[in-house]
Short mmCIF file of N, CA and C in Angstrom, two decimals:
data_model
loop_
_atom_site.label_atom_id
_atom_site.label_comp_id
_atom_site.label_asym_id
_atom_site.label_seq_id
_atom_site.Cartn_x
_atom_site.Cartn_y
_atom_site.Cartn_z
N UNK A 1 4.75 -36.90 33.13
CA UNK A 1 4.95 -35.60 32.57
C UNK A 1 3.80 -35.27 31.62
N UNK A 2 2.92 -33.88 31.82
CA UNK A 2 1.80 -34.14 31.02
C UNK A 2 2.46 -32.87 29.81
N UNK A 3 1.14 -32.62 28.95
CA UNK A 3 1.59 -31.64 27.81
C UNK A 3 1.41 -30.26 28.34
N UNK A 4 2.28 -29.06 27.54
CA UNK A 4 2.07 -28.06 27.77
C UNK A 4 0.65 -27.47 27.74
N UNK A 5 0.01 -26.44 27.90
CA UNK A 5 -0.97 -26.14 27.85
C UNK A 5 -1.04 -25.25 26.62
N UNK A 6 -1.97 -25.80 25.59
CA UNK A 6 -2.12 -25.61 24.36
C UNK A 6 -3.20 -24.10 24.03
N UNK A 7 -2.83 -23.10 23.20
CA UNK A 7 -3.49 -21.92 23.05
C UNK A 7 -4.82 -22.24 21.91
N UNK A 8 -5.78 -21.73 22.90
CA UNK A 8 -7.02 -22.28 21.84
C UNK A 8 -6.94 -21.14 20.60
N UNK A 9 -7.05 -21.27 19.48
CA UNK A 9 -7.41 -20.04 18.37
C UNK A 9 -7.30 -21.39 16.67
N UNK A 10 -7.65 -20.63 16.14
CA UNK A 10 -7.66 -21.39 14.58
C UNK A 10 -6.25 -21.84 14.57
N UNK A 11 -6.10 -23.11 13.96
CA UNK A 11 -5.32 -23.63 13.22
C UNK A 11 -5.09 -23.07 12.19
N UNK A 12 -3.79 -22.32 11.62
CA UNK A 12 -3.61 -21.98 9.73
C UNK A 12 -3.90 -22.70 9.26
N UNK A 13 -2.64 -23.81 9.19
CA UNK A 13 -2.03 -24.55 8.39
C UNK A 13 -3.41 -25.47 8.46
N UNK A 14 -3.95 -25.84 7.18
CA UNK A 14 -5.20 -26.72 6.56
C UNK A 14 -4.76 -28.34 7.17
N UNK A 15 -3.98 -28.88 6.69
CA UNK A 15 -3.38 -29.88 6.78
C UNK A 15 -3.29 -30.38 8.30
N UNK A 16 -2.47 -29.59 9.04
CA UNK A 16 -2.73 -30.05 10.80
C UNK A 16 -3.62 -29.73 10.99
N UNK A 17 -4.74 -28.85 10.56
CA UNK A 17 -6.05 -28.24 11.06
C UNK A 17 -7.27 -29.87 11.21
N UNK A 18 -6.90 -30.08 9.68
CA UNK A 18 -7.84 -31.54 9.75
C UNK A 18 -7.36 -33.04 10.22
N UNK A 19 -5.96 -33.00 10.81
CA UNK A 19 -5.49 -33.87 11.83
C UNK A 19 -6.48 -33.89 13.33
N UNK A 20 -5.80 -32.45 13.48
CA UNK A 20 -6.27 -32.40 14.82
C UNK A 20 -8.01 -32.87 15.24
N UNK A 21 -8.65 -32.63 13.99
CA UNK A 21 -10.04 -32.56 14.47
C UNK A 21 -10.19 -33.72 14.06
N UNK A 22 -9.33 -34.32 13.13
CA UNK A 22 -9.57 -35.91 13.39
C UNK A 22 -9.62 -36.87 14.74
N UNK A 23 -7.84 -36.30 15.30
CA UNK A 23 -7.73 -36.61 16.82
C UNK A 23 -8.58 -36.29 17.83
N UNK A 24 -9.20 -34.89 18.09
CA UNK A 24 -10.13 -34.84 18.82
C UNK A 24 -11.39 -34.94 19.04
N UNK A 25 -12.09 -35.42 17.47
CA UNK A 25 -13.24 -35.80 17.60
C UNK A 25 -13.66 -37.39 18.00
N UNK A 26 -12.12 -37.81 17.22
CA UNK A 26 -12.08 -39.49 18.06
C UNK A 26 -12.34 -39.52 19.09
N UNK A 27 -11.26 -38.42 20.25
CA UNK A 27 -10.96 -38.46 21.58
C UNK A 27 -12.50 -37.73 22.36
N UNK A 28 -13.31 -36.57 21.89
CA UNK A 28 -14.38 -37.17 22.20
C UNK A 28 -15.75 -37.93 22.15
N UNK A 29 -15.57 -38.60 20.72
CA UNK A 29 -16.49 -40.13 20.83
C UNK A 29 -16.13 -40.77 21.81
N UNK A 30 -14.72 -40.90 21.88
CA UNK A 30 -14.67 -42.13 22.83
C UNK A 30 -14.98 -41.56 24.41
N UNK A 31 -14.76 -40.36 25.09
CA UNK A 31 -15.15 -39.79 26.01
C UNK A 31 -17.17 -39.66 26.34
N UNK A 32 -17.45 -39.20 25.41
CA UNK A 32 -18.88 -39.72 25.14
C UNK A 32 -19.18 -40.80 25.44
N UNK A 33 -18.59 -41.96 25.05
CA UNK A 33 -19.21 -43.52 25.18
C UNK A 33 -18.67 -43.96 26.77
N UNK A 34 -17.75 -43.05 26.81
CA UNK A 34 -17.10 -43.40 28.56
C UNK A 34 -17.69 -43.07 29.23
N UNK A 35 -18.60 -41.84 29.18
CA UNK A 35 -19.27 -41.65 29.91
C UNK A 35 -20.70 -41.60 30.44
N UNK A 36 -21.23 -42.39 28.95
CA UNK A 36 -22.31 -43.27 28.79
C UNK A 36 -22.31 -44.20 29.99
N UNK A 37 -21.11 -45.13 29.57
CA UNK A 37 -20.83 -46.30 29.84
C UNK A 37 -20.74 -46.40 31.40
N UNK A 38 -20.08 -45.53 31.77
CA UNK A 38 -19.67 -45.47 33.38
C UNK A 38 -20.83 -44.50 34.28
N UNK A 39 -21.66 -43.56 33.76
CA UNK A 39 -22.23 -43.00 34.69
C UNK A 39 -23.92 -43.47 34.28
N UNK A 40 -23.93 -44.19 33.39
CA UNK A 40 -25.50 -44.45 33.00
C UNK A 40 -26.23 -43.68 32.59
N UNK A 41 -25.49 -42.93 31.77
CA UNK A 41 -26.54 -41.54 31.44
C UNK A 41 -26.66 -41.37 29.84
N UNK A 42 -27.54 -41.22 29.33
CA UNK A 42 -27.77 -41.11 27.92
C UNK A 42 -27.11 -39.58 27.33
N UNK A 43 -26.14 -40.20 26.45
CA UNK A 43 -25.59 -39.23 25.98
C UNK A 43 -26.12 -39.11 24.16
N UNK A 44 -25.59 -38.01 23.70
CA UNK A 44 -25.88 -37.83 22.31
C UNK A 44 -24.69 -36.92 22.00
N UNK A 45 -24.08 -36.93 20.72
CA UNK A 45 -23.05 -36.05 20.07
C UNK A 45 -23.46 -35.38 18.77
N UNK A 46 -23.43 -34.97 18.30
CA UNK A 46 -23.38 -34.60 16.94
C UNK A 46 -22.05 -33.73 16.57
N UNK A 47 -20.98 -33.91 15.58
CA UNK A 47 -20.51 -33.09 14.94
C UNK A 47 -20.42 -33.04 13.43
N UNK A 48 -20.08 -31.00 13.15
CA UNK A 48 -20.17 -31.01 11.29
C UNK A 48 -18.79 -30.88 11.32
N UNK A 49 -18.17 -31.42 10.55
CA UNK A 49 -17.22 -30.77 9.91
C UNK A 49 -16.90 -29.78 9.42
N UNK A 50 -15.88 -28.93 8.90
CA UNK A 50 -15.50 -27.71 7.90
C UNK A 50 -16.39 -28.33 6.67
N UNK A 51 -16.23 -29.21 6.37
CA UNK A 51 -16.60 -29.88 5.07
C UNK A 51 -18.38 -30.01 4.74
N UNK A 52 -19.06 -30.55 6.16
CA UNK A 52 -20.59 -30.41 6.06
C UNK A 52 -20.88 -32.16 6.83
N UNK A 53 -19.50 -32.97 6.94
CA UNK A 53 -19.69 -34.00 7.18
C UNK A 53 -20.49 -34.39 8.70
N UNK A 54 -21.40 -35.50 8.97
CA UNK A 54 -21.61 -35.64 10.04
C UNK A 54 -20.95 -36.68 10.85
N UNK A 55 -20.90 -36.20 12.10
CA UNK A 55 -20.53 -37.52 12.96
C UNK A 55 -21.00 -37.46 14.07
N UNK A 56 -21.44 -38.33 14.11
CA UNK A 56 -22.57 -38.24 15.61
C UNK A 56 -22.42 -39.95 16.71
N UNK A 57 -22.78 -39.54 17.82
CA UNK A 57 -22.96 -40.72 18.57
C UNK A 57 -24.39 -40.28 19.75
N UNK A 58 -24.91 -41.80 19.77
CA UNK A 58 -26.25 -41.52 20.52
C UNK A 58 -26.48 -42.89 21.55
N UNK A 59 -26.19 -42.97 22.71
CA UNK A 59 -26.70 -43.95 23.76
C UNK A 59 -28.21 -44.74 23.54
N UNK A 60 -29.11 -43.84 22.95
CA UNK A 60 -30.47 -44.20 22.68
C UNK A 60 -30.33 -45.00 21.35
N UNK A 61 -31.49 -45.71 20.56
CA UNK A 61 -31.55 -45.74 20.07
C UNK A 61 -31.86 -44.94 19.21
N UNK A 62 -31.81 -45.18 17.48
CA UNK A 62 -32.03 -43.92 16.78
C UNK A 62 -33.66 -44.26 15.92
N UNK A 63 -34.49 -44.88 16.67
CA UNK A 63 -35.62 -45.08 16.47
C UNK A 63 -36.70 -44.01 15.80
N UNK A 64 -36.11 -42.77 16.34
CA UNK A 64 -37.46 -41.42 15.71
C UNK A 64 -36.63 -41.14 14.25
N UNK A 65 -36.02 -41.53 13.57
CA UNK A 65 -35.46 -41.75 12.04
C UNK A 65 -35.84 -42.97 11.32
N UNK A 66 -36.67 -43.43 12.15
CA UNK A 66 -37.39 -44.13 11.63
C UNK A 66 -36.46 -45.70 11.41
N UNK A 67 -35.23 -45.92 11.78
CA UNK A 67 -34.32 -46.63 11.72
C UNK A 67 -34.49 -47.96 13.18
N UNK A 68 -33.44 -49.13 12.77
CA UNK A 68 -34.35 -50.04 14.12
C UNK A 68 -35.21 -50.38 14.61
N UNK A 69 -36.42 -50.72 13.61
CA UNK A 69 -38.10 -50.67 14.19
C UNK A 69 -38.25 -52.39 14.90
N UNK A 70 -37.62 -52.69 13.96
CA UNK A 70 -37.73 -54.56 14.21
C UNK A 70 -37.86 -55.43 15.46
N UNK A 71 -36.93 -55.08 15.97
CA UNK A 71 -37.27 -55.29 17.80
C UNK A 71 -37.90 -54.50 18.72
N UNK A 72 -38.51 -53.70 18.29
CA UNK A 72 -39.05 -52.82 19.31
C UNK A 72 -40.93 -53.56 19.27
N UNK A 73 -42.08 -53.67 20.17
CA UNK A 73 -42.59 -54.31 20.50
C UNK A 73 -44.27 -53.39 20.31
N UNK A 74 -45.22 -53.68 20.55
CA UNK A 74 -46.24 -52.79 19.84
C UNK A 74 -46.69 -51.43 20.70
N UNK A 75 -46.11 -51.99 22.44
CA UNK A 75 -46.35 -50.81 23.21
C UNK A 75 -45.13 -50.02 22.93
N UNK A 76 -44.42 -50.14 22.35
CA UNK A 76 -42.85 -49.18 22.01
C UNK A 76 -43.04 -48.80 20.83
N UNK A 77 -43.33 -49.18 19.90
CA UNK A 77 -44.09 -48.37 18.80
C UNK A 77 -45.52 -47.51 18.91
N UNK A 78 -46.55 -47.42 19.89
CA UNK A 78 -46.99 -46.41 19.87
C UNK A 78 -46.37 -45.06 20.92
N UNK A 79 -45.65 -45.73 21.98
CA UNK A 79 -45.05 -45.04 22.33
C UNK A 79 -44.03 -43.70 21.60
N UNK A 80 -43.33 -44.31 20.74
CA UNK A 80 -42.13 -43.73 19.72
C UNK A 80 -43.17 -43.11 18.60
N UNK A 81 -44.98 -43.42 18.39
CA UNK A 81 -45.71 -42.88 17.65
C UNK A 81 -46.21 -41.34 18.12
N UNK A 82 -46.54 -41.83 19.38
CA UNK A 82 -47.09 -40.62 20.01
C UNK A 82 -45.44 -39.38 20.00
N UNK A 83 -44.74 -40.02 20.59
CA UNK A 83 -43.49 -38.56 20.52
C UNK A 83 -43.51 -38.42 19.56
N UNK A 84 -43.00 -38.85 18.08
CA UNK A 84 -43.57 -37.77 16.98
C UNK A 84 -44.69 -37.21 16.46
N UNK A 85 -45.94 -37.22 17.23
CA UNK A 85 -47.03 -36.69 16.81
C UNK A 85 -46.79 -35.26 17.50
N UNK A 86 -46.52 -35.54 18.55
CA UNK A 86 -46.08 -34.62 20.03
C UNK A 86 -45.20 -33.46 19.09
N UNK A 87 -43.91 -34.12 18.83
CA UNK A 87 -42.71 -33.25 18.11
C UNK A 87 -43.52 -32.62 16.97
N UNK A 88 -44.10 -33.30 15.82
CA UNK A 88 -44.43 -32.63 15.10
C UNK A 88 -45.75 -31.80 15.48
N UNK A 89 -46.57 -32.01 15.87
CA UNK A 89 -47.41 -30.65 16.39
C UNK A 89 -46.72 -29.43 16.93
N UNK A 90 -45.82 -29.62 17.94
CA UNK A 90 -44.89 -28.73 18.46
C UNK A 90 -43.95 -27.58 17.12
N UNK A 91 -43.80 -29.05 16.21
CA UNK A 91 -42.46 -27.71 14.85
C UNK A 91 -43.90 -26.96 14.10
N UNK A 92 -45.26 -27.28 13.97
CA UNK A 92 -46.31 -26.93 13.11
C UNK A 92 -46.81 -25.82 14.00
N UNK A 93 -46.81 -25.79 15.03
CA UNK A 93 -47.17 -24.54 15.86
C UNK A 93 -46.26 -23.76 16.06
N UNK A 94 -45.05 -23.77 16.03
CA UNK A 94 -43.63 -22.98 16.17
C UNK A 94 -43.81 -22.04 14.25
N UNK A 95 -43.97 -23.19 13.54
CA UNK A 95 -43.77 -22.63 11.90
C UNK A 95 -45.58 -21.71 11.62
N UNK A 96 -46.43 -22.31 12.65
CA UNK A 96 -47.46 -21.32 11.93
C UNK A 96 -47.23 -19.85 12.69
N UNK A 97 -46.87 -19.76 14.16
CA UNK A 97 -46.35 -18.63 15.09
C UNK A 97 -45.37 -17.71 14.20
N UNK A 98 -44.53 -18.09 13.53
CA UNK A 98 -43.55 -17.79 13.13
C UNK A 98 -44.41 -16.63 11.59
N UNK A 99 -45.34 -17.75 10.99
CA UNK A 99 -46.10 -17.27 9.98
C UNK A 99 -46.78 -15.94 10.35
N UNK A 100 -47.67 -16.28 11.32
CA UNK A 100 -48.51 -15.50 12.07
C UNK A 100 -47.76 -13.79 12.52
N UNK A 101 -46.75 -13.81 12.73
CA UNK A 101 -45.93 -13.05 13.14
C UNK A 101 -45.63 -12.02 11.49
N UNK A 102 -44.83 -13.06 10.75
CA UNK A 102 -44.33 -12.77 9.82
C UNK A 102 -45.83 -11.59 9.20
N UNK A 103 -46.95 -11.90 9.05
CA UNK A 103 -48.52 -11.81 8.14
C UNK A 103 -48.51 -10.48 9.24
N UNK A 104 -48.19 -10.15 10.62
CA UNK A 104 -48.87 -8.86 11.21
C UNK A 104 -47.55 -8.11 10.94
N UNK A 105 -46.44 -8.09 10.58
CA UNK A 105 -45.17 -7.29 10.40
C UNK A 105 -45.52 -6.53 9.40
N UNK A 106 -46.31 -7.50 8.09
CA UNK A 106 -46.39 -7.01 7.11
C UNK A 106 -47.44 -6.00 6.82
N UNK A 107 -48.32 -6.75 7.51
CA UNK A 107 -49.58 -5.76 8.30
C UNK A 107 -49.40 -4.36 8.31
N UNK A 108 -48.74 -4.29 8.95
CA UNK A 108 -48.10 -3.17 9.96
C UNK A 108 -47.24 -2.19 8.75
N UNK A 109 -46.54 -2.36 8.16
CA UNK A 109 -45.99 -2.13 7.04
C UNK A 109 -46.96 -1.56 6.31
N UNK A 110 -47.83 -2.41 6.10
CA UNK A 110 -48.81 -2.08 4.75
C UNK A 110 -49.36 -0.85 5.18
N UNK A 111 -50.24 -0.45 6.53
CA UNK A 111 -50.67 0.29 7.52
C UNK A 111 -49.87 1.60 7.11
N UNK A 112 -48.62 1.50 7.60
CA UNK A 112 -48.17 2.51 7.46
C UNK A 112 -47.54 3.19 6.52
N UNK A 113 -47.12 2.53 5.24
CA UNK A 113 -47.68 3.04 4.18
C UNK A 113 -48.71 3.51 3.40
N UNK A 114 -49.82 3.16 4.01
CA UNK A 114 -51.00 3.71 3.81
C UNK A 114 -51.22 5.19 4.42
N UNK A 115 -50.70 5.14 5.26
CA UNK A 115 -50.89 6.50 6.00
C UNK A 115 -49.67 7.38 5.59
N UNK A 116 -48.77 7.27 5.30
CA UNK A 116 -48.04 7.97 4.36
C UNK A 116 -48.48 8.13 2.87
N UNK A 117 -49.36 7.74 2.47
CA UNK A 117 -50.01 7.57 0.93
C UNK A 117 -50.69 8.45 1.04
N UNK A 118 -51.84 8.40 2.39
CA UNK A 118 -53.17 9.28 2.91
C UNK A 118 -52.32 10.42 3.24
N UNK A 119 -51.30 10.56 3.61
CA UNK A 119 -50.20 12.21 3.99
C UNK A 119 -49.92 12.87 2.86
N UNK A 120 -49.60 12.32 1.79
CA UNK A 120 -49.42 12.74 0.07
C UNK A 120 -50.18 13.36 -0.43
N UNK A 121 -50.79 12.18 -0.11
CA UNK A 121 -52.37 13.03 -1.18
C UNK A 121 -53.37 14.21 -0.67
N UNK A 122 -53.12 14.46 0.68
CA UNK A 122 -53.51 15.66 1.78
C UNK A 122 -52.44 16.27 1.38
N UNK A 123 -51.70 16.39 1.14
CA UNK A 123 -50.50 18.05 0.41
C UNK A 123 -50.83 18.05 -0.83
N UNK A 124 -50.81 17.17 -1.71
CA UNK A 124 -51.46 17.43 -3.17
C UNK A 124 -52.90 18.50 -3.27
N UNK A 125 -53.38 17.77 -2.97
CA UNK A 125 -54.84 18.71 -2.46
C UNK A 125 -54.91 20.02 -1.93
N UNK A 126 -54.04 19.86 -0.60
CA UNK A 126 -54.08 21.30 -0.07
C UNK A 126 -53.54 22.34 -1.05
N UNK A 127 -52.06 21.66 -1.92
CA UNK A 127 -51.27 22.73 -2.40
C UNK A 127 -51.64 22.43 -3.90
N UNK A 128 -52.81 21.79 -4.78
CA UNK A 128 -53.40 22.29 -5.86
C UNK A 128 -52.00 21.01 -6.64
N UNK A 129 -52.68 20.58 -7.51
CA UNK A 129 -51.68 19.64 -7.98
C UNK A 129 -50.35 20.49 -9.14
N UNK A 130 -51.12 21.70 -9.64
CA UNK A 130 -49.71 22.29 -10.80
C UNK A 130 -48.78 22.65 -9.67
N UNK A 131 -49.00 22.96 -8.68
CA UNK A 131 -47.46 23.06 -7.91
C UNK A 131 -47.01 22.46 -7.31
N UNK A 132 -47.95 21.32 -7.21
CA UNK A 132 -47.00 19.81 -6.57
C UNK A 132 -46.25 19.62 -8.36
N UNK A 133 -46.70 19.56 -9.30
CA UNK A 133 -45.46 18.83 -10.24
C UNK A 133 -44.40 19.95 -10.81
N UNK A 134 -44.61 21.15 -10.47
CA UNK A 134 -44.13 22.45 -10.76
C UNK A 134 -42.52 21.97 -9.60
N UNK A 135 -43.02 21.97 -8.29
CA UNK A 135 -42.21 21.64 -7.43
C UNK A 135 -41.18 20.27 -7.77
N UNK A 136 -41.94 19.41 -8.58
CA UNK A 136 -41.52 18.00 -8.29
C UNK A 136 -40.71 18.68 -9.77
N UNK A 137 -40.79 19.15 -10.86
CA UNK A 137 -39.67 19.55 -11.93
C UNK A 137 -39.13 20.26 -11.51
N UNK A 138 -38.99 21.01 -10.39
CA UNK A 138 -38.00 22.08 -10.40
C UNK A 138 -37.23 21.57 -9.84
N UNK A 139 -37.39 20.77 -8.53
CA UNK A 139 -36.65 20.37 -7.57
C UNK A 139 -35.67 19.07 -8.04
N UNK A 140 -36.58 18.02 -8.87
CA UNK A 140 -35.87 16.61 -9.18
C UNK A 140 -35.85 16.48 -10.60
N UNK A 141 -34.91 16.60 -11.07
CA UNK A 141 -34.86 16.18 -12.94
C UNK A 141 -35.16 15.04 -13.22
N UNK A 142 -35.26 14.37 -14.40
CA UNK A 142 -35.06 12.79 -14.83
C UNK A 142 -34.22 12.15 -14.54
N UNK A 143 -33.02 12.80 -14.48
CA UNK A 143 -31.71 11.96 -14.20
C UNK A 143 -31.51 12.28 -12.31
N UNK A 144 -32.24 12.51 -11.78
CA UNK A 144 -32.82 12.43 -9.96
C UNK A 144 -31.61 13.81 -9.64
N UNK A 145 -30.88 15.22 -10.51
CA UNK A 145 -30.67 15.91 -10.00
C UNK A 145 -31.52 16.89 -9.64
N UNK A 146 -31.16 17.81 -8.84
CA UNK A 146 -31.87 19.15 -8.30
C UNK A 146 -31.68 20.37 -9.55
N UNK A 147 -32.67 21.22 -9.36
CA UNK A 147 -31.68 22.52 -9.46
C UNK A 147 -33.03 22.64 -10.83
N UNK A 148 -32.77 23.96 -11.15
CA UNK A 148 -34.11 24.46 -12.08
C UNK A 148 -33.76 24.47 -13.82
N UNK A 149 -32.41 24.32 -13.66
CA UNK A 149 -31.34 23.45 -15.12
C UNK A 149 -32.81 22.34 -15.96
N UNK A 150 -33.43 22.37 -15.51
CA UNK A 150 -34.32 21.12 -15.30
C UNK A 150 -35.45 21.10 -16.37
N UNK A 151 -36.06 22.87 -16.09
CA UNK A 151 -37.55 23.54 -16.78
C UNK A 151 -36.81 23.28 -18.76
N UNK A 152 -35.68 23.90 -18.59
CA UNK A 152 -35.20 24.30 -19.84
C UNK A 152 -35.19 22.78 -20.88
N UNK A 153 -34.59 21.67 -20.05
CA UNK A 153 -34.42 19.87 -20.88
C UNK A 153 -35.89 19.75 -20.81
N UNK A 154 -37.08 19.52 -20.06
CA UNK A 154 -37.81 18.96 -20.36
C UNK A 154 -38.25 18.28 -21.62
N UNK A 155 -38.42 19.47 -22.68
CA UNK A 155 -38.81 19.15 -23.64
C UNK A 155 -38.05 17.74 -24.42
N UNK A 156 -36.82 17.91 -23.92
CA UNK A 156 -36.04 16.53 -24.66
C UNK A 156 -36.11 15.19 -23.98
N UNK A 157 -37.20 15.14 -22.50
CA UNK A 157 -37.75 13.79 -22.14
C UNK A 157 -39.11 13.24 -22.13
N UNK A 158 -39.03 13.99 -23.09
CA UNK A 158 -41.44 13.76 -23.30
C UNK A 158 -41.41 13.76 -24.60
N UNK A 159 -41.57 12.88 -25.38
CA UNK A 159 -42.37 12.65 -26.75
C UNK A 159 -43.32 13.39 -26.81
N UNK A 160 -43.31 14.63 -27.95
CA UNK A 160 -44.15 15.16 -28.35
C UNK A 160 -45.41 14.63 -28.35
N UNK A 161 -45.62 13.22 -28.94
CA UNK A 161 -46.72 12.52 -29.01
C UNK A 161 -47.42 11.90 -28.27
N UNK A 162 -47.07 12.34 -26.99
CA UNK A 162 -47.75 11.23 -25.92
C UNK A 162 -48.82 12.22 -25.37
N UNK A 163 -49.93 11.53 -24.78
CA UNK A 163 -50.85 12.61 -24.07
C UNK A 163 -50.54 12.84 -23.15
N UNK A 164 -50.66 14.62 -23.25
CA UNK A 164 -50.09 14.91 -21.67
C UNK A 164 -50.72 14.76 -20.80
N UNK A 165 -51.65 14.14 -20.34
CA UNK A 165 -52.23 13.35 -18.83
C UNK A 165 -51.69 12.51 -18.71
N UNK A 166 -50.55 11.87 -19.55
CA UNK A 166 -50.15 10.78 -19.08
C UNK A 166 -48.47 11.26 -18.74
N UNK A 167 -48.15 12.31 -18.48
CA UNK A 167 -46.64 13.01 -17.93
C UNK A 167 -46.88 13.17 -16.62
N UNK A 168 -45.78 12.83 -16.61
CA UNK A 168 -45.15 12.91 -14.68
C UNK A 168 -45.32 14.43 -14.18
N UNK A 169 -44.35 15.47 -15.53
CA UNK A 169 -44.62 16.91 -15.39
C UNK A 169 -44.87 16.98 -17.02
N UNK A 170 -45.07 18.41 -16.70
CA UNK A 170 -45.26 19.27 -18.41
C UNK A 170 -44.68 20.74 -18.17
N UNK A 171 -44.67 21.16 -19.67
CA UNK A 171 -43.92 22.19 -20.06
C UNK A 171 -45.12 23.03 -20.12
N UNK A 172 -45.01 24.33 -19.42
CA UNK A 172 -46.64 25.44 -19.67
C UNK A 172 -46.16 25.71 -21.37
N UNK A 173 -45.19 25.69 -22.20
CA UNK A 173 -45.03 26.23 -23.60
C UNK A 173 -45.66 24.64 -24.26
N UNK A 174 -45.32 24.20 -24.16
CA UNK A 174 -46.21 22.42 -24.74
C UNK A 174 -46.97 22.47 -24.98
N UNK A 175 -47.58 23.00 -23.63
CA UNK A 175 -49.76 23.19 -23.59
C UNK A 175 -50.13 24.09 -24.23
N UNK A 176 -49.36 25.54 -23.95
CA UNK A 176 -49.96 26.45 -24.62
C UNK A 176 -49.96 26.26 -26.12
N UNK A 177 -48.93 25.49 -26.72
CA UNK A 177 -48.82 25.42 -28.00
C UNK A 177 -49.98 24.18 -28.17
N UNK A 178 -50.65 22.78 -27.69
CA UNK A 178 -51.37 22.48 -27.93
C UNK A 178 -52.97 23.04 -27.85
N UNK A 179 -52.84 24.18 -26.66
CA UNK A 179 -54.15 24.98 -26.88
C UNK A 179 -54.23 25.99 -28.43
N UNK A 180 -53.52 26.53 -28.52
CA UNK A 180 -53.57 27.08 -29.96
C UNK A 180 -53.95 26.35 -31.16
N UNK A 181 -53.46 25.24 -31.19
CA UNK A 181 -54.12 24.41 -32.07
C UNK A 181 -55.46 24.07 -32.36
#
């Protein structure tokens, strides 16, 4: 008589959750090694846990960890030398590709902000700069609302004392009162 047929989805309950994956990670180590064992074939496992834990099984030796060197013989050590020269050239060309990629995205970015910079400053120009900041106070206050509420506060976000080449906008009564002077 075998078991019912069991519905795959999460376990709630915490407690049977970490039974079960106790039971079935046993059940397949040992399926792993069975089938190592019986078909001659190099197997490998790895599992994480919920937790981060590892558990792994490997038919090979675990020689490229640098682990088990002792019996292995001088043509099996350059052998096991050369595959990690191999592997690591392979992750150093994957991580500079990756770089390489990353350096023209940004490229590209930079590019086209530039040409939106070069679009700015071609409307500044065309349209004379007092009505680019005429526009830019009427339209956007300090506090980033709209609306022409805007001309009238100025005066209460500019220190009298600052030079006005150095304002975002200005007040035409500001200037005129510093031209009189």
């Amino acid at each position: 008589m075998g078991r019912g047929k069991v519905e795959l989805k999460r376990i709630d309950n915490k407690i049977s959750r970490q039974v079960t994956f106790a039971k079935r990670r046993n059940g397949l180590l040992k399926k792993a090694y069975e089938l190592s064992l019986l078909c001659d074939a190099e197997v490998a496992l790895i599992i994480f846990s919920a937790r981060g834990r590892l558990f792994e099984f490997s038919t090979s030796s675990r020689n490229l960890l640098g682990e088990d060197l002792g019996p292995l013989n001088m043509k099996e050590l350059e052998q096991l030398e050369n595959q990690i020269e191999i592997s690591l050239k392979h992750i150093r060309a994957t991580k500079s590709q990756q770089s390489l990629d990353q350096l023209f995205e940004l490229k590209r970015k930079e590019k086209q902000l530039q040409d939106v910079n070069k679009d700015l400053r071609k409307k500044i120009q065309e349209t004379g700069a007092d009505s680019v900041l005429q526009m830019f106070c009427q339209d956007v206050g300090p506090s980033g609302s709209s609306g022409h509420a805007n001309q009238a506060n100025q005066q209460e976000y500019f220190h009298p004392d600052c030079d006005p080449s150095l304002r975002m906008g200005y007040d035409h009564a500001y200037l005129d009162h510093l031209n009189k002077e």
